[in-house]
Amino acid sequence: ILYKRLPFDQTRDLAPVSRLASGPLVLVVHPSLPANSIKELIALGRKRPGEINFGSSGAGTLPHLSAELFNSLSGIRMVHIPYKGAGAAVTDVMAGRVPVYFMNILQSLSLIQAGKLRALGVTTPERSPIAPQIPAIAEGGLSGFDMTNWYGMLVPATTQREVIVKLGAEVTRILRLPELLRRLADDGMTVVASSPEQFAEFLARETAKFARVIEAAGIKGTL
């Protein structure tokens, strides 16, 4: 969606096997920003259009697209400040130079607990089992907000159907192993293990959603 000149077409050349795991980002703000909830951030954005900056780990990354979806659904206009990676972005957010950021939930927890950042909401429709005390952004009035960090398995579209089915079943078995469940949980992820059909439907929804966000924000990727 982001890159117009790729040597492959996802829908034509790849066949979905399974969505493996997913997890949320968390919307954090610097404590100096006078917003303690999603509703307060939206109200502040309406009072100060174009004055609130948000950081990202780069143009077209999930933190960037999450903020653009937030802009679109809330009707406010926060300004994008792209960085070359998450480290530089987090450094400036912690310093208050860029007050808003959509951050990896595990990386954010110690900073939130130390009072260095304030959590306003997670990007998944429901609260995360990793940090159930943080509300979902959708709870703050942005119904339908859903930006998930997910991983999936795809194979060449020429792969035989019976191979895809067998591979999907084996992937599901492996994902249910206690050791792997623990390791994914340690990374802030929850096992999904969907069927090929479920993954195909999910990809179609994600493609449509990201296409709307990217087009509305005028984002262009460069390779």
Short mmCIF file of C-alpha atoms in Angstrom, two decimals:
data_model
loop_
_atom_site.label_atom_id
_atom_site.label_comp_id
_atom_site.label_asym_id
_atom_site.label_seq_id
_atom_site.Cartn_x
_atom_site.Cartn_y
_atom_site.Cartn_z
CA ILE A 1 0.00 0.00 0.00
CA LEU A 2 2.77 2.39 0.99
CA TYR A 3 5.16 1.48 -1.84
CA LYS A 4 3.73 1.77 -5.34
CA ARG A 5 6.54 -0.01 -7.21
CA LEU A 6 7.13 -3.38 -5.59
CA PRO A 7 8.35 -6.46 -7.49
CA PHE A 8 5.39 -8.48 -6.21
CA ASP A 9 1.68 -8.15 -5.52
CA GLN A 10 0.63 -9.39 -2.09
CA THR A 11 -2.86 -10.50 -3.12
CA ARG A 12 -1.75 -12.17 -6.33
CA ASP A 13 1.60 -13.67 -5.35
CA LEU A 14 1.17 -14.70 -1.71
CA ALA A 15 -1.20 -17.12 0.02
CA PRO A 16 -2.06 -16.60 3.71
CA VAL A 17 -1.34 -19.44 6.14
CA SER A 18 -1.96 -18.00 9.60
CA ARG A 19 -1.85 -14.82 11.60
CA LEU A 20 0.59 -15.81 14.33
CA ALA A 21 0.43 -13.26 17.11
CA SER A 22 -0.60 -9.68 17.79
CA GLY A 23 -0.19 -6.96 20.38
CA PRO A 24 -0.93 -3.30 21.00
CA LEU A 25 1.01 -0.10 20.97
CA VAL A 26 0.27 2.41 23.70
CA LEU A 27 -0.34 6.13 23.22
CA VAL A 28 1.97 7.94 25.63
CA VAL A 29 2.47 11.63 26.28
CA HIS A 30 5.08 13.62 28.15
CA PRO A 31 3.86 14.63 31.63
CA SER A 32 4.14 18.30 30.68
CA LEU A 33 1.29 17.92 28.17
CA PRO A 34 -1.98 18.88 29.91
CA ALA A 35 -3.88 15.77 28.86
CA ASN A 36 -4.67 12.91 31.22
CA SER A 37 -7.03 10.98 28.96
CA ILE A 38 -7.95 10.45 25.33
CA LYS A 39 -10.85 12.89 25.66
CA GLU A 40 -8.57 15.55 27.13
CA LEU A 41 -6.00 15.07 24.34
CA ILE A 42 -8.72 15.48 21.72
CA ALA A 43 -10.04 18.59 23.46
CA LEU A 44 -6.52 20.02 23.64
CA GLY A 45 -5.94 19.25 19.96
CA ARG A 46 -9.10 21.12 19.03
CA LYS A 47 -7.98 24.16 21.02
CA ARG A 48 -4.48 24.03 19.52
CA PRO A 49 -4.79 22.76 15.92
CA GLY A 50 -1.40 22.12 14.32
CA GLU A 51 0.47 22.94 17.53
CA ILE A 52 0.87 19.46 19.05
CA ASN A 53 3.62 17.30 17.59
CA PHE A 54 3.82 13.51 17.57
CA GLY A 55 6.93 11.47 16.95
CA SER A 56 7.36 8.25 15.00
CA SER A 57 10.13 5.80 14.19
CA GLY A 58 9.81 6.82 10.52
CA ALA A 59 7.30 7.72 7.84
CA GLY A 60 4.81 4.94 7.22
CA THR A 61 5.67 3.00 10.37
CA LEU A 62 2.96 1.74 12.69
CA PRO A 63 3.45 4.58 15.22
CA HIS A 64 3.05 7.08 12.36
CA LEU A 65 -0.06 5.40 10.94
CA SER A 66 -1.58 5.03 14.41
CA ALA A 67 -1.30 8.76 14.98
CA GLU A 68 -2.72 9.54 11.54
CA LEU A 69 -5.70 7.28 12.27
CA PHE A 70 -6.10 9.12 15.58
CA ASN A 71 -6.08 12.44 13.69
CA SER A 72 -8.65 11.17 11.23
CA LEU A 73 -11.10 9.73 13.75
CA SER A 74 -10.80 12.57 16.25
CA GLY A 75 -10.82 15.44 13.76
CA ILE A 76 -7.72 17.05 15.28
CA ARG A 77 -4.43 17.83 13.53
CA MET A 78 -1.29 16.75 15.33
CA VAL A 79 1.92 17.28 13.33
CA HIS A 80 4.20 14.39 12.39
CA ILE A 81 7.88 14.50 13.39
CA PRO A 82 9.61 11.43 11.86
CA TYR A 83 12.78 9.97 13.35
CA LYS A 84 15.26 7.42 12.07
CA GLY A 85 14.24 4.70 14.47
CA ALA A 86 12.38 4.32 17.75
CA GLY A 87 15.35 5.11 20.00
CA ALA A 88 15.73 8.71 18.87
CA ALA A 89 11.97 9.24 18.98
CA VAL A 90 11.64 7.93 22.54
CA THR A 91 14.57 10.10 23.67
CA ASP A 92 12.85 13.26 22.45
CA VAL A 93 9.46 12.21 23.82
CA MET A 94 10.99 11.67 27.26
CA ALA A 95 12.64 15.08 27.03
CA GLY A 96 9.32 16.69 26.14
CA ARG A 97 10.53 17.97 22.78
CA VAL A 98 7.87 15.88 21.05
CA PRO A 99 5.04 15.25 23.51
CA VAL A 100 3.04 12.45 21.82
CA TYR A 101 4.15 8.99 20.71
CA PHE A 102 2.66 5.58 19.97
CA MET A 103 5.09 3.20 21.69
CA ASN A 104 5.77 -0.50 22.08
CA ILE A 105 3.81 -1.44 25.19
CA LEU A 106 6.56 -3.43 26.90
CA GLN A 107 9.17 -0.74 26.33
CA SER A 108 6.80 1.85 27.75
CA LEU A 109 5.76 0.18 31.01
CA SER A 110 8.84 0.99 33.10
CA LEU A 111 8.79 4.60 31.87
CA ILE A 112 5.09 4.90 32.68
CA GLN A 113 5.57 3.42 36.14
CA ALA A 114 8.46 5.81 36.81
CA GLY A 115 6.26 8.78 35.86
CA LYS A 116 8.47 9.71 32.91
CA LEU A 117 5.62 9.15 30.45
CA ARG A 118 1.84 9.11 30.83
CA ALA A 119 -0.22 6.36 29.18
CA LEU A 120 -3.52 7.43 27.65
CA GLY A 121 -4.63 4.27 25.85
CA VAL A 122 -3.71 1.10 24.01
CA THR A 123 -4.35 0.80 20.29
CA THR A 124 -6.28 -2.48 20.34
CA PRO A 125 -10.10 -2.49 20.66
CA GLU A 126 -9.83 -4.15 24.08
CA ARG A 127 -7.45 -3.60 26.98
CA SER A 128 -4.22 -5.57 26.94
CA PRO A 129 -3.70 -8.39 29.45
CA ILE A 130 -0.16 -7.08 29.81
CA ALA A 131 -1.36 -3.75 31.21
CA PRO A 132 -5.10 -4.01 31.96
CA GLN A 133 -5.01 -0.75 33.91
CA ILE A 134 -4.51 1.19 30.64
CA PRO A 135 -7.81 1.80 28.82
CA ALA A 136 -8.28 1.17 25.13
CA ILE A 137 -8.28 4.28 22.95
CA ALA A 138 -11.74 3.24 21.78
CA GLU A 139 -12.96 3.68 25.38
CA GLY A 140 -12.05 7.36 25.17
CA GLY A 141 -14.62 8.06 22.50
CA LEU A 142 -12.81 6.94 19.33
CA SER A 143 -15.04 4.02 18.47
CA GLY A 144 -13.46 1.73 15.90
CA PHE A 145 -9.85 2.69 16.67
CA ASP A 146 -7.79 -0.43 16.03
CA MET A 147 -4.08 -0.52 15.23
CA THR A 148 -2.48 -3.85 15.98
CA ASN A 149 1.14 -4.87 15.76
CA TRP A 150 0.84 -8.34 14.21
CA TYR A 151 2.85 -11.10 12.61
CA GLY A 152 1.66 -13.61 10.06
CA MET A 153 2.89 -16.39 7.80
CA LEU A 154 2.39 -16.39 4.05
CA VAL A 155 3.71 -18.67 1.31
CA PRO A 156 3.97 -18.38 -2.49
CA ALA A 157 0.53 -18.41 -4.10
CA THR A 158 1.54 -21.48 -6.13
CA THR A 159 1.75 -23.59 -2.95
CA GLN A 160 -0.68 -26.51 -3.01
CA ARG A 161 -3.78 -26.19 -0.86
CA GLU A 162 -3.08 -29.35 1.14
CA VAL A 163 0.39 -28.06 1.99
CA ILE A 164 -1.06 -24.77 3.26
CA VAL A 165 -3.59 -26.62 5.42
CA LYS A 166 -0.94 -28.92 6.89
CA LEU A 167 1.46 -26.05 7.50
CA GLY A 168 -1.28 -24.03 9.22
CA ALA A 169 -2.14 -26.92 11.51
CA GLU A 170 1.50 -27.40 12.48
CA VAL A 171 1.96 -23.68 13.11
CA THR A 172 -1.08 -23.68 15.38
CA ARG A 173 0.32 -26.65 17.33
CA ILE A 174 3.66 -24.92 17.82
CA LEU A 175 2.09 -21.62 18.85
CA ARG A 176 0.22 -23.42 21.64
CA LEU A 177 3.41 -24.79 23.21
CA PRO A 178 3.80 -23.36 26.75
CA GLU A 179 7.37 -22.21 26.13
CA LEU A 180 6.41 -20.27 23.01
CA LEU A 181 3.35 -18.77 24.70
CA ARG A 182 5.64 -17.47 27.45
CA ARG A 183 8.18 -16.07 25.01
CA LEU A 184 5.52 -14.26 23.01
CA ALA A 185 3.97 -12.90 26.20
CA ASP A 186 7.41 -11.61 27.20
CA ASP A 187 7.40 -9.65 23.92
CA GLY A 188 3.95 -8.23 24.63
CA MET A 189 2.26 -10.46 22.08
CA THR A 190 -0.82 -12.70 22.26
CA VAL A 191 -1.14 -15.86 20.15
CA VAL A 192 -3.77 -15.69 17.40
CA ALA A 193 -3.20 -18.84 15.29
CA SER A 194 -5.92 -18.17 12.74
CA SER A 195 -6.97 -20.36 9.82
CA PRO A 196 -5.90 -19.41 6.26
CA GLU A 197 -9.44 -18.16 5.59
CA GLN A 198 -9.53 -16.05 8.75
CA PHE A 199 -6.10 -14.61 7.95
CA ALA A 200 -7.22 -13.77 4.40
CA GLU A 201 -10.24 -11.88 5.75
CA PHE A 202 -8.03 -10.07 8.26
CA LEU A 203 -5.57 -9.06 5.53
CA ALA A 204 -8.40 -7.65 3.42
CA ARG A 205 -9.64 -5.54 6.34
CA GLU A 206 -6.13 -4.35 7.20
CA THR A 207 -5.39 -3.49 3.57
CA ALA A 208 -8.54 -1.39 3.28
CA LYS A 209 -7.87 0.36 6.60
CA PHE A 210 -4.26 1.21 5.87
CA ALA A 211 -5.13 2.34 2.35
CA ARG A 212 -7.61 4.85 3.80
CA VAL A 213 -5.12 6.15 6.38
CA ILE A 214 -2.22 6.42 3.93
CA GLU A 215 -4.30 8.14 1.25
CA ALA A 216 -5.93 10.57 3.68
CA ALA A 217 -2.57 11.57 5.18
CA GLY A 218 -0.79 11.69 1.81
CA ILE A 219 1.99 9.36 2.97
CA LYS A 220 4.45 8.16 0.35
CA GLY A 221 7.05 5.48 0.95
CA THR A 222 10.47 5.44 -0.68
CA LEU A 223 12.60 2.36 -1.26
#
